[in-house]
Amino acid sequence: MPYDAEILVVGCGNILFKDDGFGPEVIKALEEHFKDKEKPENVMFIDAGTGGPHFVFSLPHEQWKKMIVVDVVEFNAEPGTLRKFDVTEIPKGSYENMHTWPVSQPLHELSEKIDVVVIGCKPEEISAPNVEMGLTPPVKKAIPRAIQMILEEIGVSK
């Protein structure tokens, strides 16, 4: 079992399309954060890239207790605004990733077995299908706050 941790923090998105790379960039920043600190043994950080649905569709391992999905989410706010979404706030059929794979239904099903939260960041620009690497300033500025939210979710104070 490659994902053998109680808490999985899964960064979703494609770094080739500007703000869509938010999830992977947060995972990279989390790994940097814990470079000189002890990371809880029960936590695993996963840069899922565009393979996020793979993690959602995978049958949960009995060891899994919580999944924290980090991704861009379109909602009514200024770019760079972060919000924690409970799966129950995401109507079934409403949340699809950039590749139009519907993931809300599997997230709802997964949440019946484990705790699932989505930490979403309002994007400013997603360049797809044009390749443009790098986050926009407001989304890049949101990374430290996203890390703080994740630390709170995994029970680690800053």
mmCIF file with all atom_site columns, C-alpha atoms in Angstrom:
data_model
loop_
_atom_site.group_PDB
_atom_site.id
_atom_site.type_symbol
_atom_site.label_atom_id
_atom_site.label_alt_id
_atom_site.label_comp_id
_atom_site.label_asym_id
_atom_site.label_entity_id
_atom_site.label_seq_id
_atom_site.pdbx_PDB_ins_code
_atom_site.Cartn_x
_atom_site.Cartn_y
_atom_site.Cartn_z
_atom_site.occupancy
_atom_site.B_iso_or_equiv
_atom_site.pdbx_formal_charge
_atom_site.auth_seq_id
_atom_site.auth_comp_id
_atom_site.auth_asym_id
_atom_site.auth_atom_id
_atom_site.pdbx_PDB_model_num
ATOM 1   C CA . MET A 1 1   ? 0.000   0.000  0.000   1.00 0.00 ? 1   MET A CA 1
ATOM 2   C CA . PRO A 1 2   ? 1.827   3.120  -1.168  1.00 0.00 ? 2   PRO A CA 1
ATOM 3   C CA . TYR A 1 3   ? -0.345  5.554  0.816   1.00 0.00 ? 3   TYR A CA 1
ATOM 4   C CA . ASP A 1 4   ? -0.043  4.065  4.278   1.00 0.00 ? 4   ASP A CA 1
ATOM 5   C CA . ALA A 1 5   ? -0.759  6.978  6.577   1.00 0.00 ? 5   ALA A CA 1
ATOM 6   C CA . GLU A 1 6   ? -3.732  7.953  8.696   1.00 0.00 ? 6   GLU A CA 1
ATOM 7   C CA . ILE A 1 7   ? -3.893  11.476 7.248   1.00 0.00 ? 7   ILE A CA 1
ATOM 8   C CA . LEU A 1 8   ? -3.313  12.177 3.557   1.00 0.00 ? 8   LEU A CA 1
ATOM 9   C CA . VAL A 1 9   ? -2.801  15.737 2.322   1.00 0.00 ? 9   VAL A CA 1
ATOM 10  C CA . VAL A 1 10  ? -3.382  15.598 -1.436  1.00 0.00 ? 10  VAL A CA 1
ATOM 11  C CA . GLY A 1 11  ? -2.426  18.562 -3.636  1.00 0.00 ? 11  GLY A CA 1
ATOM 12  C CA . CYS A 1 12  ? -4.307  18.473 -6.948  1.00 0.00 ? 12  CYS A CA 1
ATOM 13  C CA . GLY A 1 13  ? -3.698  20.470 -10.095 1.00 0.00 ? 13  GLY A CA 1
ATOM 14  C CA . ASN A 1 14  ? -1.490  21.006 -13.113 1.00 0.00 ? 14  ASN A CA 1
ATOM 15  C CA . ILE A 1 15  ? 1.554   23.245 -12.694 1.00 0.00 ? 15  ILE A CA 1
ATOM 16  C CA . LEU A 1 16  ? 1.512   23.967 -16.448 1.00 0.00 ? 16  LEU A CA 1
ATOM 17  C CA . PHE A 1 17  ? -1.673  26.063 -16.203 1.00 0.00 ? 17  PHE A CA 1
ATOM 18  C CA . LYS A 1 18  ? -0.911  28.949 -13.824 1.00 0.00 ? 18  LYS A CA 1
ATOM 19  C CA . ASP A 1 19  ? -3.132  28.881 -10.720 1.00 0.00 ? 19  ASP A CA 1
ATOM 20  C CA . ASP A 1 20  ? -4.185  25.293 -11.371 1.00 0.00 ? 20  ASP A CA 1
ATOM 21  C CA . GLY A 1 21  ? -0.798  24.427 -9.882  1.00 0.00 ? 21  GLY A CA 1
ATOM 22  C CA . PHE A 1 22  ? -1.849  25.685 -6.439  1.00 0.00 ? 22  PHE A CA 1
ATOM 23  C CA . GLY A 1 23  ? -2.264  22.213 -4.888  1.00 0.00 ? 23  GLY A CA 1
ATOM 24  C CA . PRO A 1 24  ? 1.163   20.897 -5.963  1.00 0.00 ? 24  PRO A CA 1
ATOM 25  C CA . GLU A 1 25  ? 2.820   24.193 -4.911  1.00 0.00 ? 25  GLU A CA 1
ATOM 26  C CA . VAL A 1 26  ? 1.262   23.911 -1.430  1.00 0.00 ? 26  VAL A CA 1
ATOM 27  C CA . ILE A 1 27  ? 2.598   20.342 -1.104  1.00 0.00 ? 27  ILE A CA 1
ATOM 28  C CA . LYS A 1 28  ? 6.078   21.578 -2.085  1.00 0.00 ? 28  LYS A CA 1
ATOM 29  C CA . ALA A 1 29  ? 5.838   24.387 0.507   1.00 0.00 ? 29  ALA A CA 1
ATOM 30  C CA . LEU A 1 30  ? 4.660   21.909 3.181   1.00 0.00 ? 30  LEU A CA 1
ATOM 31  C CA . GLU A 1 31  ? 7.664   19.677 2.522   1.00 0.00 ? 31  GLU A CA 1
ATOM 32  C CA . GLU A 1 32  ? 9.913   22.733 2.809   1.00 0.00 ? 32  GLU A CA 1
ATOM 33  C CA . HIS A 1 33  ? 8.135   23.725 6.048   1.00 0.00 ? 33  HIS A CA 1
ATOM 34  C CA . PHE A 1 34  ? 8.950   20.341 7.596   1.00 0.00 ? 34  PHE A CA 1
ATOM 35  C CA . LYS A 1 35  ? 12.507  20.207 6.232   1.00 0.00 ? 35  LYS A CA 1
ATOM 36  C CA . ASP A 1 36  ? 13.906  21.158 9.642   1.00 0.00 ? 36  ASP A CA 1
ATOM 37  C CA . LYS A 1 37  ? 10.928  20.095 11.776  1.00 0.00 ? 37  LYS A CA 1
ATOM 38  C CA . GLU A 1 38  ? 9.568   16.721 12.729  1.00 0.00 ? 38  GLU A CA 1
ATOM 39  C CA . LYS A 1 39  ? 6.597   15.796 10.578  1.00 0.00 ? 39  LYS A CA 1
ATOM 40  C CA . PRO A 1 40  ? 3.908   13.735 12.317  1.00 0.00 ? 40  PRO A CA 1
ATOM 41  C CA . GLU A 1 41  ? 4.454   10.050 11.480  1.00 0.00 ? 41  GLU A CA 1
ATOM 42  C CA . ASN A 1 42  ? 0.777   9.567  10.660  1.00 0.00 ? 42  ASN A CA 1
ATOM 43  C CA . VAL A 1 43  ? 0.733   12.209 7.898   1.00 0.00 ? 43  VAL A CA 1
ATOM 44  C CA . MET A 1 44  ? 1.676   11.866 4.233   1.00 0.00 ? 44  MET A CA 1
ATOM 45  C CA . PHE A 1 45  ? 1.919   14.695 1.702   1.00 0.00 ? 45  PHE A CA 1
ATOM 46  C CA . ILE A 1 46  ? 1.068   13.726 -1.870  1.00 0.00 ? 46  ILE A CA 1
ATOM 47  C CA . ASP A 1 47  ? 1.591   15.841 -4.977  1.00 0.00 ? 47  ASP A CA 1
ATOM 48  C CA . ALA A 1 48  ? -1.234  14.263 -6.956  1.00 0.00 ? 48  ALA A CA 1
ATOM 49  C CA . GLY A 1 49  ? -0.845  16.599 -9.913  1.00 0.00 ? 49  GLY A CA 1
ATOM 50  C CA . THR A 1 50  ? -3.699  15.868 -12.283 1.00 0.00 ? 50  THR A CA 1
ATOM 51  C CA . GLY A 1 51  ? -4.136  12.392 -10.829 1.00 0.00 ? 51  GLY A CA 1
ATOM 52  C CA . GLY A 1 52  ? -6.308  13.621 -7.945  1.00 0.00 ? 52  GLY A CA 1
ATOM 53  C CA . PRO A 1 53  ? -9.269  11.460 -8.948  1.00 0.00 ? 53  PRO A CA 1
ATOM 54  C CA . HIS A 1 54  ? -7.003  8.418  -8.678  1.00 0.00 ? 54  HIS A CA 1
ATOM 55  C CA . PHE A 1 55  ? -6.737  9.089  -4.949  1.00 0.00 ? 55  PHE A CA 1
ATOM 56  C CA . VAL A 1 56  ? -10.439 9.755  -4.623  1.00 0.00 ? 56  VAL A CA 1
ATOM 57  C CA . PHE A 1 57  ? -11.447 6.705  -6.642  1.00 0.00 ? 57  PHE A CA 1
ATOM 58  C CA . SER A 1 58  ? -8.972  4.444  -4.868  1.00 0.00 ? 58  SER A CA 1
ATOM 59  C CA . LEU A 1 59  ? -10.543 2.239  -2.286  1.00 0.00 ? 59  LEU A CA 1
ATOM 60  C CA . PRO A 1 60  ? -9.630  3.748  1.055   1.00 0.00 ? 60  PRO A CA 1
ATOM 61  C CA . HIS A 1 61  ? -7.155  1.788  3.084   1.00 0.00 ? 61  HIS A CA 1
ATOM 62  C CA . GLU A 1 62  ? -8.359  0.851  6.544   1.00 0.00 ? 62  GLU A CA 1
ATOM 63  C CA . GLN A 1 63  ? -5.522  2.956  7.947   1.00 0.00 ? 63  GLN A CA 1
ATOM 64  C CA . TRP A 1 64  ? -6.878  6.147  6.365   1.00 0.00 ? 64  TRP A CA 1
ATOM 65  C CA . LYS A 1 65  ? -8.655  8.410  8.825   1.00 0.00 ? 65  LYS A CA 1
ATOM 66  C CA . LYS A 1 66  ? -8.648  11.722 6.982   1.00 0.00 ? 66  LYS A CA 1
ATOM 67  C CA . MET A 1 67  ? -8.015  13.143 3.511   1.00 0.00 ? 67  MET A CA 1
ATOM 68  C CA . ILE A 1 68  ? -7.308  16.845 3.002   1.00 0.00 ? 68  ILE A CA 1
ATOM 69  C CA . VAL A 1 69  ? -7.700  17.812 -0.661  1.00 0.00 ? 69  VAL A CA 1
ATOM 70  C CA . VAL A 1 70  ? -5.911  21.034 -1.683  1.00 0.00 ? 70  VAL A CA 1
ATOM 71  C CA . ASP A 1 71  ? -7.078  22.483 -4.985  1.00 0.00 ? 71  ASP A CA 1
ATOM 72  C CA . VAL A 1 72  ? -8.352  25.576 -6.742  1.00 0.00 ? 72  VAL A CA 1
ATOM 73  C CA . VAL A 1 73  ? -12.111 26.006 -6.401  1.00 0.00 ? 73  VAL A CA 1
ATOM 74  C CA . GLU A 1 74  ? -14.347 28.482 -8.172  1.00 0.00 ? 74  GLU A CA 1
ATOM 75  C CA . PHE A 1 75  ? -16.469 30.313 -5.632  1.00 0.00 ? 75  PHE A CA 1
ATOM 76  C CA . ASN A 1 76  ? -17.667 33.869 -5.099  1.00 0.00 ? 76  ASN A CA 1
ATOM 77  C CA . ALA A 1 77  ? -14.583 35.557 -3.617  1.00 0.00 ? 77  ALA A CA 1
ATOM 78  C CA . GLU A 1 78  ? -11.481 37.530 -4.517  1.00 0.00 ? 78  GLU A CA 1
ATOM 79  C CA . PRO A 1 79  ? -8.619  35.593 -6.153  1.00 0.00 ? 79  PRO A CA 1
ATOM 80  C CA . GLY A 1 80  ? -6.359  34.093 -3.511  1.00 0.00 ? 80  GLY A CA 1
ATOM 81  C CA . THR A 1 81  ? -9.174  33.690 -0.990  1.00 0.00 ? 81  THR A CA 1
ATOM 82  C CA . LEU A 1 82  ? -9.003  30.392 0.870   1.00 0.00 ? 82  LEU A CA 1
ATOM 83  C CA . ARG A 1 83  ? -11.906 28.465 2.219   1.00 0.00 ? 83  ARG A CA 1
ATOM 84  C CA . LYS A 1 84  ? -12.323 25.115 3.912   1.00 0.00 ? 84  LYS A CA 1
ATOM 85  C CA . PHE A 1 85  ? -15.126 23.133 2.300   1.00 0.00 ? 85  PHE A CA 1
ATOM 86  C CA . ASP A 1 86  ? -16.862 20.274 4.019   1.00 0.00 ? 86  ASP A CA 1
ATOM 87  C CA . VAL A 1 87  ? -17.932 17.631 1.537   1.00 0.00 ? 87  VAL A CA 1
ATOM 88  C CA . THR A 1 88  ? -21.530 18.215 2.551   1.00 0.00 ? 88  THR A CA 1
ATOM 89  C CA . GLU A 1 89  ? -21.186 21.791 1.214   1.00 0.00 ? 89  GLU A CA 1
ATOM 90  C CA . ILE A 1 90  ? -20.305 20.495 -2.217  1.00 0.00 ? 90  ILE A CA 1
ATOM 91  C CA . PRO A 1 91  ? -23.504 19.469 -3.967  1.00 0.00 ? 91  PRO A CA 1
ATOM 92  C CA . LYS A 1 92  ? -23.217 16.130 -5.703  1.00 0.00 ? 92  LYS A CA 1
ATOM 93  C CA . GLY A 1 93  ? -22.268 16.663 -9.334  1.00 0.00 ? 93  GLY A CA 1
ATOM 94  C CA . SER A 1 94  ? -21.029 20.217 -8.809  1.00 0.00 ? 94  SER A CA 1
ATOM 95  C CA . TYR A 1 95  ? -17.279 19.783 -8.337  1.00 0.00 ? 95  TYR A CA 1
ATOM 96  C CA . GLU A 1 96  ? -15.214 18.641 -11.259 1.00 0.00 ? 96  GLU A CA 1
ATOM 97  C CA . ASN A 1 97  ? -11.509 18.906 -11.711 1.00 0.00 ? 97  ASN A CA 1
ATOM 98  C CA . MET A 1 98  ? -9.836  20.636 -14.629 1.00 0.00 ? 98  MET A CA 1
ATOM 99  C CA . HIS A 1 99  ? -10.187 17.510 -16.716 1.00 0.00 ? 99  HIS A CA 1
ATOM 100 C CA . THR A 1 100 ? -13.951 17.423 -16.125 1.00 0.00 ? 100 THR A CA 1
ATOM 101 C CA . TRP A 1 101 ? -13.796 14.241 -14.136 1.00 0.00 ? 101 TRP A CA 1
ATOM 102 C CA . PRO A 1 102 ? -16.657 14.460 -11.685 1.00 0.00 ? 102 PRO A CA 1
ATOM 103 C CA . VAL A 1 103 ? -15.198 13.925 -8.238  1.00 0.00 ? 103 VAL A CA 1
ATOM 104 C CA . SER A 1 104 ? -17.949 15.159 -5.935  1.00 0.00 ? 104 SER A CA 1
ATOM 105 C CA . GLN A 1 105 ? -19.807 11.841 -5.839  1.00 0.00 ? 105 GLN A CA 1
ATOM 106 C CA . PRO A 1 106 ? -16.673 9.810  -4.960  1.00 0.00 ? 106 PRO A CA 1
ATOM 107 C CA . LEU A 1 107 ? -15.766 12.453 -2.355  1.00 0.00 ? 107 LEU A CA 1
ATOM 108 C CA . HIS A 1 108 ? -19.216 12.052 -0.795  1.00 0.00 ? 108 HIS A CA 1
ATOM 109 C CA . GLU A 1 109 ? -18.816 8.268  -0.766  1.00 0.00 ? 109 GLU A CA 1
ATOM 110 C CA . LEU A 1 110 ? -15.313 8.512  0.671   1.00 0.00 ? 110 LEU A CA 1
ATOM 111 C CA . SER A 1 111 ? -16.569 10.880 3.385   1.00 0.00 ? 111 SER A CA 1
ATOM 112 C CA . GLU A 1 112 ? -18.869 8.103  4.625   1.00 0.00 ? 112 GLU A CA 1
ATOM 113 C CA . LYS A 1 113 ? -15.736 6.134  5.551   1.00 0.00 ? 113 LYS A CA 1
ATOM 114 C CA . ILE A 1 114 ? -13.200 8.800  6.504   1.00 0.00 ? 114 ILE A CA 1
ATOM 115 C CA . ASP A 1 115 ? -13.077 12.535 7.273   1.00 0.00 ? 115 ASP A CA 1
ATOM 116 C CA . VAL A 1 116 ? -12.702 14.510 4.007   1.00 0.00 ? 116 VAL A CA 1
ATOM 117 C CA . VAL A 1 117 ? -12.136 18.250 3.723   1.00 0.00 ? 117 VAL A CA 1
ATOM 118 C CA . VAL A 1 118 ? -11.284 20.404 0.724   1.00 0.00 ? 118 VAL A CA 1
ATOM 119 C CA . ILE A 1 119 ? -9.076  23.449 1.167   1.00 0.00 ? 119 ILE A CA 1
ATOM 120 C CA . GLY A 1 120 ? -9.924  25.519 -1.856  1.00 0.00 ? 120 GLY A CA 1
ATOM 121 C CA . CYS A 1 121 ? -8.295  28.633 -3.244  1.00 0.00 ? 121 CYS A CA 1
ATOM 122 C CA . LYS A 1 122 ? -10.109 30.961 -5.602  1.00 0.00 ? 122 LYS A CA 1
ATOM 123 C CA . PRO A 1 123 ? -7.925  31.180 -8.733  1.00 0.00 ? 123 PRO A CA 1
ATOM 124 C CA . GLU A 1 124 ? -7.212  34.385 -10.611 1.00 0.00 ? 124 GLU A CA 1
ATOM 125 C CA . GLU A 1 125 ? -6.284  32.735 -13.890 1.00 0.00 ? 125 GLU A CA 1
ATOM 126 C CA . ILE A 1 126 ? -6.111  29.225 -15.224 1.00 0.00 ? 126 ILE A CA 1
ATOM 127 C CA . SER A 1 127 ? -4.320  29.363 -18.545 1.00 0.00 ? 127 SER A CA 1
ATOM 128 C CA . ALA A 1 128 ? -5.410  25.998 -19.968 1.00 0.00 ? 128 ALA A CA 1
ATOM 129 C CA . PRO A 1 129 ? -5.001  25.020 -22.721 1.00 0.00 ? 129 PRO A CA 1
ATOM 130 C CA . ASN A 1 130 ? -2.103  27.515 -22.936 1.00 0.00 ? 130 ASN A CA 1
ATOM 131 C CA . VAL A 1 131 ? 0.967   26.512 -20.976 1.00 0.00 ? 131 VAL A CA 1
ATOM 132 C CA . GLU A 1 132 ? 1.912   29.242 -18.507 1.00 0.00 ? 132 GLU A CA 1
ATOM 133 C CA . MET A 1 133 ? 3.826   28.178 -15.444 1.00 0.00 ? 133 MET A CA 1
ATOM 134 C CA . GLY A 1 134 ? 3.764   30.018 -12.123 1.00 0.00 ? 134 GLY A CA 1
ATOM 135 C CA . LEU A 1 135 ? 0.999   31.146 -9.825  1.00 0.00 ? 135 LEU A CA 1
ATOM 136 C CA . THR A 1 136 ? -0.541  34.615 -10.013 1.00 0.00 ? 136 THR A CA 1
ATOM 137 C CA . PRO A 1 137 ? 0.497   36.927 -7.106  1.00 0.00 ? 137 PRO A CA 1
ATOM 138 C CA . PRO A 1 138 ? -2.739  36.624 -5.053  1.00 0.00 ? 138 PRO A CA 1
ATOM 139 C CA . VAL A 1 139 ? -2.758  32.820 -5.266  1.00 0.00 ? 139 VAL A CA 1
ATOM 140 C CA . LYS A 1 140 ? 0.967   32.561 -4.470  1.00 0.00 ? 140 LYS A CA 1
ATOM 141 C CA . LYS A 1 141 ? 0.398   34.850 -1.480  1.00 0.00 ? 141 LYS A CA 1
ATOM 142 C CA . ALA A 1 142 ? -2.262  32.408 -0.185  1.00 0.00 ? 142 ALA A CA 1
ATOM 143 C CA . ILE A 1 143 ? 0.215   29.523 0.262   1.00 0.00 ? 143 ILE A CA 1
ATOM 144 C CA . PRO A 1 144 ? 1.364   30.402 3.853   1.00 0.00 ? 144 PRO A CA 1
ATOM 145 C CA . ARG A 1 145 ? -2.261  30.661 5.005   1.00 0.00 ? 145 ARG A CA 1
ATOM 146 C CA . ALA A 1 146 ? -3.062  27.337 3.302   1.00 0.00 ? 146 ALA A CA 1
ATOM 147 C CA . ILE A 1 147 ? -0.176  25.745 5.192   1.00 0.00 ? 147 ILE A CA 1
ATOM 148 C CA . GLN A 1 148 ? -1.536  27.149 8.456   1.00 0.00 ? 148 GLN A CA 1
ATOM 149 C CA . MET A 1 149 ? -4.985  25.711 7.669   1.00 0.00 ? 149 MET A CA 1
ATOM 150 C CA . ILE A 1 150 ? -3.453  22.310 6.909   1.00 0.00 ? 150 ILE A CA 1
ATOM 151 C CA . LEU A 1 151 ? -1.353  22.368 10.113  1.00 0.00 ? 151 LEU A CA 1
ATOM 152 C CA . GLU A 1 152 ? -4.553  23.009 12.054  1.00 0.00 ? 152 GLU A CA 1
ATOM 153 C CA . GLU A 1 153 ? -6.265  20.115 10.247  1.00 0.00 ? 153 GLU A CA 1
ATOM 154 C CA . ILE A 1 154 ? -3.450  17.697 11.052  1.00 0.00 ? 154 ILE A CA 1
ATOM 155 C CA . GLY A 1 155 ? -3.225  18.875 14.657  1.00 0.00 ? 155 GLY A CA 1
ATOM 156 C CA . VAL A 1 156 ? 0.119   20.624 14.481  1.00 0.00 ? 156 VAL A CA 1
ATOM 157 C CA . SER A 1 157 ? 0.398   24.134 15.815  1.00 0.00 ? 157 SER A CA 1
ATOM 158 C CA . LYS A 1 158 ? 2.744   26.419 13.930  1.00 0.00 ? 158 LYS A CA 1
#
